[in-house]
Coordinates of C-alpha atoms in Angstrom, one line a residue:
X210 CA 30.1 -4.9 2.1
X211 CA 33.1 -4.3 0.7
X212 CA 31.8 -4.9 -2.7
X213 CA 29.1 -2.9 -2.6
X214 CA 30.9 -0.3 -1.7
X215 CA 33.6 -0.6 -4.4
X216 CA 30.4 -0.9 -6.2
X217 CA 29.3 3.0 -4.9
X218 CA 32.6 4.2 -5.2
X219 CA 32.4 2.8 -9.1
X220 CA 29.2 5.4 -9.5
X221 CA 30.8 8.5 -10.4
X222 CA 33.5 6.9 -12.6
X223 CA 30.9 5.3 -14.5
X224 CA 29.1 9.0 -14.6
X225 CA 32.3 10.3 -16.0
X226 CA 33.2 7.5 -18.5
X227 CA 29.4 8.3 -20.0
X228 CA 29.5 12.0 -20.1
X229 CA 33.0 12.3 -22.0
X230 CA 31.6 9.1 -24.2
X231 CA 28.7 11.0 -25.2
X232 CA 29.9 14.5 -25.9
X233 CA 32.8 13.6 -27.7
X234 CA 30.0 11.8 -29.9
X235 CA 28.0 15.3 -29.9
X236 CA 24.6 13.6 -28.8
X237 CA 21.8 15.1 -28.0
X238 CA 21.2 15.6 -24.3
X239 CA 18.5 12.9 -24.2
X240 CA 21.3 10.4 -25.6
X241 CA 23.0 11.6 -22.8
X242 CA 21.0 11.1 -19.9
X243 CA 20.0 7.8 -21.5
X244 CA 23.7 6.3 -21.4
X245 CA 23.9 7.5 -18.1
X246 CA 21.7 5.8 -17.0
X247 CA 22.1 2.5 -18.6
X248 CA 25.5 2.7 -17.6
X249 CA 25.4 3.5 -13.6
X250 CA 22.5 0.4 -13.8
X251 CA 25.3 -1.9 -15.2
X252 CA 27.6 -1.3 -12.6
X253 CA 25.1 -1.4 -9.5
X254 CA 24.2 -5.2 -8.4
X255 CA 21.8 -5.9 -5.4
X256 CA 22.6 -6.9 -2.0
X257 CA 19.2 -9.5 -2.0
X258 CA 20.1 -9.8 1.1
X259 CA 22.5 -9.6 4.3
X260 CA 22.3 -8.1 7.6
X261 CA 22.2 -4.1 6.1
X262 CA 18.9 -4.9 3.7
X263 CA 16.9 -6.9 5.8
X264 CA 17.1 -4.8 9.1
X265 CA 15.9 -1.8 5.7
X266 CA 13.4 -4.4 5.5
X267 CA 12.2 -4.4 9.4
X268 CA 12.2 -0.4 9.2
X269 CA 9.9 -0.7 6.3
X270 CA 7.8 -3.2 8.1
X271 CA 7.8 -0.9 11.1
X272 CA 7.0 2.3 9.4
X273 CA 4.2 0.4 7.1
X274 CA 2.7 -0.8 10.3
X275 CA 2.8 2.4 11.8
X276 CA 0.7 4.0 9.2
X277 CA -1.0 1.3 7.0
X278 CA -2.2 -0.5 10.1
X279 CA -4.2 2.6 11.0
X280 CA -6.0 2.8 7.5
X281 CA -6.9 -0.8 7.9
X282 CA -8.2 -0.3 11.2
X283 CA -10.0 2.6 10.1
X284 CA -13.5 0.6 10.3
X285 CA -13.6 0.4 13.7
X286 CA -12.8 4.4 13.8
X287 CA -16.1 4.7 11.6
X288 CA -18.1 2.6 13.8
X289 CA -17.1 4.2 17.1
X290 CA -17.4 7.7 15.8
X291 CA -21.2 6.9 14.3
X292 CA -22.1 5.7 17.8
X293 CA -20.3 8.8 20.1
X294 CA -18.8 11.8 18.6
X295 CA -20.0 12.0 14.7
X296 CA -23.8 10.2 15.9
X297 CA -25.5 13.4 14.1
X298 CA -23.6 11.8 10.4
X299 CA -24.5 9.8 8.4
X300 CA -22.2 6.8 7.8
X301 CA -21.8 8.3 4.2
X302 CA -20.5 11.7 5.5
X303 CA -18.2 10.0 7.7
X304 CA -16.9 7.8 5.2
X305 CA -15.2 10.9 3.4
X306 CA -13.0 11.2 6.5
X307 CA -11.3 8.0 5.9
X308 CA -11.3 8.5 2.0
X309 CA -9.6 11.7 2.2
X310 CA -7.1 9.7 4.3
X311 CA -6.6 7.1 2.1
X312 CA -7.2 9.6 -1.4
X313 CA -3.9 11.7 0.0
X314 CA -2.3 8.5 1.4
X315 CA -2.2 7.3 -1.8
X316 CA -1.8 10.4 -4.2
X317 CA 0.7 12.0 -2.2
X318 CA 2.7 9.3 -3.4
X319 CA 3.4 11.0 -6.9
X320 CA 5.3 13.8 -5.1
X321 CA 6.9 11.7 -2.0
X322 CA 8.7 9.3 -5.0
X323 CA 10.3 11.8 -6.6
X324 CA 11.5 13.3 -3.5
X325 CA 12.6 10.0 -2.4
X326 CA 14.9 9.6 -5.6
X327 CA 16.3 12.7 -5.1
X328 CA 16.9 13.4 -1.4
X329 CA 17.0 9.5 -0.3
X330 CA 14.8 7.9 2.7
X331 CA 16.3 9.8 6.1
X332 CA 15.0 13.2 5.8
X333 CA 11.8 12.4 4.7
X334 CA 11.2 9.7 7.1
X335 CA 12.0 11.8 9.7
X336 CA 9.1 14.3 8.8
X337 CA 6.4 11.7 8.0
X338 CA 7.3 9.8 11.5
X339 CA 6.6 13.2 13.6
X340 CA 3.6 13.9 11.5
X341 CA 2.4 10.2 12.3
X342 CA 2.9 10.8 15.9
X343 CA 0.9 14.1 16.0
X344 CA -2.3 13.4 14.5
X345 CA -2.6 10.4 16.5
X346 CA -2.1 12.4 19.7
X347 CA -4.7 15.4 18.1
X348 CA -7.3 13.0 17.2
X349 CA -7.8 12.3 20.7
X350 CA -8.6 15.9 20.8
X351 CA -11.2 15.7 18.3
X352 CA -15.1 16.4 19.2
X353 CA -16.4 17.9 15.9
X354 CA -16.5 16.8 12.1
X355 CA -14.4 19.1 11.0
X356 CA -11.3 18.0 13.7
X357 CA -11.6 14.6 12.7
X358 CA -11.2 15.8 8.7
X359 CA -8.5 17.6 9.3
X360 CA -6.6 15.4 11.5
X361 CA -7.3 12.0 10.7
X362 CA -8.3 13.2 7.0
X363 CA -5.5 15.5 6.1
X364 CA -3.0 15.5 8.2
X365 CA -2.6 11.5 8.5
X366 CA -3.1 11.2 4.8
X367 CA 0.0 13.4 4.1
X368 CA 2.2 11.7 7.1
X369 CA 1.3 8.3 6.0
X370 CA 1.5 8.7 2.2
X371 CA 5.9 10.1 3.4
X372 CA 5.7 6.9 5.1
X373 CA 4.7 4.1 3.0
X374 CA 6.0 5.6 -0.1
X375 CA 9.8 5.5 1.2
X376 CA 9.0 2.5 3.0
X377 CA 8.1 0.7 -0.9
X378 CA 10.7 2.4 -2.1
X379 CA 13.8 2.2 -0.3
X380 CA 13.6 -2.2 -0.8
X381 CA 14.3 -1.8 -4.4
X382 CA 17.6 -0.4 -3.6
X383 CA 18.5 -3.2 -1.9
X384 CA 16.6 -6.5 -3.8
X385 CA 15.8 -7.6 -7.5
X386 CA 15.5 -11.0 -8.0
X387 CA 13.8 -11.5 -4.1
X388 CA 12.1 -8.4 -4.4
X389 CA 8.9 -9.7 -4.0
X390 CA 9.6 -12.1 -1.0
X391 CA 11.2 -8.5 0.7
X392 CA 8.0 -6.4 -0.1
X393 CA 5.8 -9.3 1.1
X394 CA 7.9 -9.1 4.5
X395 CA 7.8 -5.3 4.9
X396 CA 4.1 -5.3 4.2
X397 CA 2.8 -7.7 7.1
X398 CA 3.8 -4.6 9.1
X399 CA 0.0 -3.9 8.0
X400 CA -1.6 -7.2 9.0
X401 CA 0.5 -7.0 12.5
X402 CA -1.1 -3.4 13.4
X403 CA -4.3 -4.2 11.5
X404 CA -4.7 -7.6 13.7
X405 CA -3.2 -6.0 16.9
X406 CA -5.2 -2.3 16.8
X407 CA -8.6 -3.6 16.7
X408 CA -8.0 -6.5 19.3
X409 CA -6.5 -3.3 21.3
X410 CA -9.0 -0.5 21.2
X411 CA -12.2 -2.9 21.8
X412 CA -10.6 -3.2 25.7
X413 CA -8.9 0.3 26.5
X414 CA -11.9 2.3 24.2
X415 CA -14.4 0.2 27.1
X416 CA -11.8 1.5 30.0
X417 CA -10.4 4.2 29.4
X418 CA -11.2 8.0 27.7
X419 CA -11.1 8.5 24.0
X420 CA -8.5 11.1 24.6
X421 CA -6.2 8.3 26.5
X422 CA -7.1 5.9 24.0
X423 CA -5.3 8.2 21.4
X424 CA -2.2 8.9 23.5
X425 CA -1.9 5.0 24.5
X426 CA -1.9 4.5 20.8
X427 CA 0.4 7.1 20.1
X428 CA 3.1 5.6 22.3
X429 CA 3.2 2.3 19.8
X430 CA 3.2 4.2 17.0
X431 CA 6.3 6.4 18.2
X432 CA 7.9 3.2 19.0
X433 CA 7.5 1.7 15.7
X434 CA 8.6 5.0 13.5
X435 CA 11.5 5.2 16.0
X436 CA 12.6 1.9 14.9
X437 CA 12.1 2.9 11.4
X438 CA 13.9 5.7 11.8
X439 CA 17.2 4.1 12.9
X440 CA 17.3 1.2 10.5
X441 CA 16.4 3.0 7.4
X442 CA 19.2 3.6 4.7
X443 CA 19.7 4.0 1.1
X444 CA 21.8 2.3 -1.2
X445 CA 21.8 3.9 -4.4
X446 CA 22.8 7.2 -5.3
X447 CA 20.3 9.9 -5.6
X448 CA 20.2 11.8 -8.4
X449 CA 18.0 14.8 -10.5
X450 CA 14.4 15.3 -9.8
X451 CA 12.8 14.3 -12.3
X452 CA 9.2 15.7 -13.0
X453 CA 6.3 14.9 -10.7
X454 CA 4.1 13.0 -12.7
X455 CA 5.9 11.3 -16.1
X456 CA 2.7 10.9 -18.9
X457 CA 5.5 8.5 -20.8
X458 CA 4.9 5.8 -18.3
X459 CA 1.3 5.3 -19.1
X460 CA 3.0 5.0 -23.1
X461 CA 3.4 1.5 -21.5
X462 CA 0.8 0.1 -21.9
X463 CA 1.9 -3.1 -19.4
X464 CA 2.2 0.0 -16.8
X465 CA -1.7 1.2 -17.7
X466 CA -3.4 -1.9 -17.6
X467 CA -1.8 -3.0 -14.3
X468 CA -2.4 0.3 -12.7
X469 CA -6.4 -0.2 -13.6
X470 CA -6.1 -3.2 -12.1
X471 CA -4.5 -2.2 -9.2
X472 CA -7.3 0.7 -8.6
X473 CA -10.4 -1.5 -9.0
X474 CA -8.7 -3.6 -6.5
X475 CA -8.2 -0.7 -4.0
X476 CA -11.7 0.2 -4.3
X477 CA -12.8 -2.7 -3.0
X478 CA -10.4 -3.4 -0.6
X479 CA -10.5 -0.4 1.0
X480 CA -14.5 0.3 1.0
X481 CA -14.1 -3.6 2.8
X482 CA -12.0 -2.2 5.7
X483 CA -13.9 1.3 6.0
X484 CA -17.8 -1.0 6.0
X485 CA -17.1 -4.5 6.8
X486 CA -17.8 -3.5 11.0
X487 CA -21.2 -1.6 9.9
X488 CA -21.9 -5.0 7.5
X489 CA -21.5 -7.3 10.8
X490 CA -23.7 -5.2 12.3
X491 CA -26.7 -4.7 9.7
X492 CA -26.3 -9.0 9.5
X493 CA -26.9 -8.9 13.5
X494 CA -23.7 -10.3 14.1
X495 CA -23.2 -8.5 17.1
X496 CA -20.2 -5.7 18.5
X497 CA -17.6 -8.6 19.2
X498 CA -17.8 -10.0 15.6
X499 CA -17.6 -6.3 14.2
X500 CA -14.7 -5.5 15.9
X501 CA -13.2 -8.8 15.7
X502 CA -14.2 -9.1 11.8
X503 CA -11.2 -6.8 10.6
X504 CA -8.8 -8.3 13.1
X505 CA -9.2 -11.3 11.3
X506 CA -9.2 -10.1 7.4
X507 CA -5.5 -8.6 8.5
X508 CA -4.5 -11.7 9.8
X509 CA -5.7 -13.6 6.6
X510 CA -3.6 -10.9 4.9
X511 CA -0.7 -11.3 6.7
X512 CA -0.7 -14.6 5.2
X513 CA -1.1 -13.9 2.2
X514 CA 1.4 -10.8 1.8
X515 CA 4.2 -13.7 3.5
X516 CA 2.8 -16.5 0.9
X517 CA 2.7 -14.1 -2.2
X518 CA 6.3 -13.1 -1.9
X519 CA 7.6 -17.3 -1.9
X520 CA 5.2 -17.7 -5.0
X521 CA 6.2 -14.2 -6.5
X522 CA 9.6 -14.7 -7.2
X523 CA 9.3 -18.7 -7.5
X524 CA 6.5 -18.3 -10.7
X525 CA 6.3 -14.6 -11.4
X526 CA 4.9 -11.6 -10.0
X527 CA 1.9 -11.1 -12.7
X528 CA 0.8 -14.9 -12.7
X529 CA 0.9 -14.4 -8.4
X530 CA -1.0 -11.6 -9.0
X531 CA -3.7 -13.1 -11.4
X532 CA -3.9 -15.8 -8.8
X533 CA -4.4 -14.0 -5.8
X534 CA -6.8 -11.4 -7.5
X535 CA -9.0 -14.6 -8.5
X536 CA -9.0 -16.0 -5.1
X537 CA -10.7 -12.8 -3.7
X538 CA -13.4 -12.9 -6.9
X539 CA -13.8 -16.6 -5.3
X540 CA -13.9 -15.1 -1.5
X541 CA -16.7 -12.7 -2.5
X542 CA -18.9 -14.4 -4.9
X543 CA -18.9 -17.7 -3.3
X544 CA -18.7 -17.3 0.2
X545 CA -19.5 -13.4 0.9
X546 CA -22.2 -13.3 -1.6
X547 CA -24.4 -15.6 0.2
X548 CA -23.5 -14.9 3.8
X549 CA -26.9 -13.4 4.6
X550 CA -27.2 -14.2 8.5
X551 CA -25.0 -17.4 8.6
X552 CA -22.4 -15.9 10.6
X553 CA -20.4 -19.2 10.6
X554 CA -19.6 -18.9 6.8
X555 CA -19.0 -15.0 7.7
X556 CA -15.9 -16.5 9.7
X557 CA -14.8 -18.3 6.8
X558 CA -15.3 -15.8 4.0
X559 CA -13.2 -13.1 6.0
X560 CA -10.2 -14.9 6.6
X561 CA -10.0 -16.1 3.1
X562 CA -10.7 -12.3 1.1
X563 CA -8.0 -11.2 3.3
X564 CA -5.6 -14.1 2.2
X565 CA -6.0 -12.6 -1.5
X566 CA -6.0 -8.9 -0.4
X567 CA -3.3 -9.1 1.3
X568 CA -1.3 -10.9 -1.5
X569 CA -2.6 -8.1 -4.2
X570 CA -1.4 -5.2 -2.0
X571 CA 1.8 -6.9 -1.3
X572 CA 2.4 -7.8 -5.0
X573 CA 1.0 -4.3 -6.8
X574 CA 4.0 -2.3 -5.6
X575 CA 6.9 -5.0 -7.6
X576 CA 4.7 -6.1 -10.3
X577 CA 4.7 -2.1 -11.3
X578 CA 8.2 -2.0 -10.2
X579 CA 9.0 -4.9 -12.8
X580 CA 8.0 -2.2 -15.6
X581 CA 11.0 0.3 -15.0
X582 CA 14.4 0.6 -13.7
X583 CA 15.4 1.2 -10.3
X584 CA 16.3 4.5 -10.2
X585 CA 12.9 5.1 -11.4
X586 CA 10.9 3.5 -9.3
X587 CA 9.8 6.2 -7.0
X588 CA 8.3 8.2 -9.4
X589 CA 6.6 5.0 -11.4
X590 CA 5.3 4.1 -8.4
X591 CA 3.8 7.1 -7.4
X592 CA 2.2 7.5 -10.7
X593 CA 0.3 4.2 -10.2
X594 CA -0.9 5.3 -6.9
X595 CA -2.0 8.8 -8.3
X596 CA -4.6 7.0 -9.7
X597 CA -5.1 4.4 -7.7
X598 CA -5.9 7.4 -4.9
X599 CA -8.9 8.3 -7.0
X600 CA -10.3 5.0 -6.7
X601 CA -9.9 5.1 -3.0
X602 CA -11.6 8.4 -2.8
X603 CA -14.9 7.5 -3.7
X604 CA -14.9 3.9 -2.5
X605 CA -16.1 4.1 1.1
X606 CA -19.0 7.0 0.1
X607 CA -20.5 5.4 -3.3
X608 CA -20.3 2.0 -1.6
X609 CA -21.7 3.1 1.7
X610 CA -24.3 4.8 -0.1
X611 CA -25.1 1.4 -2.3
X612 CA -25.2 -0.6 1.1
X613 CA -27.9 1.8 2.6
X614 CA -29.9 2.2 0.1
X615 CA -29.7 -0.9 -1.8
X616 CA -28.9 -3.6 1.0
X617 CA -26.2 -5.7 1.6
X618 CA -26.2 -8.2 -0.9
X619 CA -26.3 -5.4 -3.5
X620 CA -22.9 -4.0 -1.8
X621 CA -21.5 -7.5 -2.2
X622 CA -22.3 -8.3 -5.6
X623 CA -21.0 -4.7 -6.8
X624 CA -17.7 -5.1 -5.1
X625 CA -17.8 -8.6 -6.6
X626 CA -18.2 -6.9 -10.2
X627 CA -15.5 -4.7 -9.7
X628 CA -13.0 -7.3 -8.5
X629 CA -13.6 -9.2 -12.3
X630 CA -12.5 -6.0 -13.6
X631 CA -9.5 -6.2 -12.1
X632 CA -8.5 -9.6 -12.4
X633 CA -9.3 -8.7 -17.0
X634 CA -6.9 -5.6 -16.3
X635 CA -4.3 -7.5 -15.1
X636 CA -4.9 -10.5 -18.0
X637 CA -4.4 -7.8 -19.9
X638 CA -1.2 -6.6 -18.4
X639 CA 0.1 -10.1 -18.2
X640 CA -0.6 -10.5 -22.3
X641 CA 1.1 -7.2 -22.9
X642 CA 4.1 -8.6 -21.1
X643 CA 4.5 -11.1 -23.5
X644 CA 4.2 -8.8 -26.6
X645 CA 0.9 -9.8 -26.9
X646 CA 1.3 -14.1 -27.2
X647 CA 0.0 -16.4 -25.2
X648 CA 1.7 -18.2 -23.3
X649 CA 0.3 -20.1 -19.8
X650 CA 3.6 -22.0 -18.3
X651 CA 6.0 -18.6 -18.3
X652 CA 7.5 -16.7 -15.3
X653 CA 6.1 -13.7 -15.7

């Protein structure tokens, strides 16, 4: 500790030394700002680890938990609402509710990072974790379409995207070289809710009211984003906002092929967790296997988020990546693909998409983190994930659509299609990485 905060206290020296460097050389103010910033990254060094970054690490996991966990639980919100309150909708029409969720979640993210580098994680948490809290306790309140877009459309998309985006963000102040093992950690906070929330609401949605269903829910999420809240710190100094969205990042062209592979990706994954519970029942696998179906892809995930953080920083993030992205192709063309009503294989093909999910989503955020410095990260990131939002926007409507008007199998064998796409983005990325040669047996 008492390095790193020489280290700190080094900061504004090193800010000082650069400045009178460069104007007595009479560079331009783009010199400037770049010997700035090399400089302050020379002097900072990472913790990768202690008792300070890891408890940052169980706030992250908290506060992912508390808001990822409901997105990934958002199938059996879909199928509840098609049987009581939304029955009039089609499963299209609802399926906009949790895009929007997701769409804002995601895009948000382009105007939380830059935030995040300038103000640091506290205040921001603060305002995401009391949105979190009140759309929860609202959507209990909800009776018509337009409540539920509103609240668990809007005003969760906005909460969640504060959330998640300081969550990522905040563990690059305090890891490099174990980054990925830290991110894999802080992301089973999804798999824990995801497992736990749908396990959950199948009993207390049978006992009790919708609206005590909500505030029962509500209660665990206030605990976990008042964990959050009091862990969470920042290491690094903050420093100028810089613009909202930076078009130099997609100049990279490492950064543009990984962020198209990240965003096919996403549209699978997350037209999965909105129609996988609809899927088990079209099969006539019953309500229990529905409800218990994305219980089990989280806790495949949660697996593979741990895993893919060992392998990550062992043999490099992109070759992890092209690894786990190949084990979902294998989960949905091999065993999905042919399910039809064998509901055995069903319980083998779920556990094992959700082992390569769960590696991609923990991965994505450090392979594009890899591209740029670490001041910079908050806005790279949310770049990536302005794009990736549009994905996630029309997943659960175009794929809900192809499900019920072309079957099943048709559903399958799309998402199957797109998933090849992404595994030849990120080839692509890899290859760009090593200026375009070859190479199989590099840490990359």
């Amino acid at each position: 500790m008492q390095h790193e905060r020489q280290q700190t206290q080094d900061v504004p020296r090193a800010r000082h030394e650069a400045l009178s460097s460069a104007l007595a050389g009479g560079d331009e103010e783009n010199q400037l700002e770049n010997q700035l910033t090399q400089t302050i990254s020379g002097t900072l060094s990472f913790p990768e680890g202690g008792p300070a970054a890891w408890l940052v690490v169980f706030s992250s996991f908290c506060l992912i938990a508390a808001s990822f966990g409901m997105a990934n639980s958002m199938g059996i919100f879909q199928s509840y609402w098609q049987l009581n309150q939304l029955s009039a909708y089609s499963s299209q029409a609802i399926g906009w509710i949790s895009s929007t969720q997701v769409f804002l979640t995601l895009f948000l993210g382009v105007q939380v990072g830059p935030l995040f580098d300038r103000y640091g994680p506290r205040i921001l948490t603060l305002v995401g974790s009391v949105g979190c809290v009140g759309y929860v306790l609202l959507l209990g309140e909800c009776t018509k379409y337009w409540h539920f877009m509103l609240c668990f459309g809007v005003l969760a998309g906005i909460s969640c995207a504060i959330l998640t985006t300081v969550a990522l963000s905040v563990i690059s102040h305090w890891f490099e070289a174990r980054r990925g093992l830290a991110t894999g950690v802080a992301f089973m906070g999804t798999s824990l809710a995801g497992i736990s929330f749908p396990l959950a609401l199948n009993p207390i949605l049978n006992r009790f009211s919708w609206a005590w269903s909500m505030r029962l829910l509500a209660l665990v999420i206030f605990v976990l984003v008042f964990i959050g809240n009091l862990f969470i710190r920042g290491r690094l100094p903050t420093g100028k906002q810089k613009g909202v969205v930076s078009l130099k990042c997609f100049q990279d062209p490492k950064f543009t092929w990984a962020t198209v592979g990240i965003s096919c990706f996403e549209f699978v994954l997350y037209s999965t967790f909105g129609l996988l519970p609809t899927y088990a029942l079209e099969q006539g696998f019953g309500q229990r296997t529905s409800f218990n179906s994305i219980a089990i892809l989280n806790a495949g995930s949660a697996i593979g988020r741990f895993t893919a953080g060992f392998i990550a920083d062992s043999y490099g993030r992109y070759n992890s990546m092209l690894l786990s992205i190949l084990i979902s192709v294998f989960a949905t063309l091999a065993l999905w693909l042919p399910v039809g009503h064998n509901v055995a294989l069903f319980y083998v093909m779920v556990p094992v998409f959700g082992f390569g999910s769960g590696s991609v989503v923990s991965l994505a955020p450090v392979c594009i983190g890899q591209l740029c410095k670490a001041s910079e990260y908050g806005q790279w990131f949310g770049t990536s994930y302005s794009m990736v939002a549009l994905a996630t926007l029309i997943s659960i409507p175009i794929t809900a659509e192809l499900q019920s008007r072309a079957g099943t199998t048709a559903f399958v064998a799309f998402s199957g299609g797109v998933l090849v796409l992404a595994l030849v983005s990120f080839l692509m990325a890899r290859w760009a990485c090593l200026d375009y040669r070859w190479k199989g047996r590099v840490k990359i």
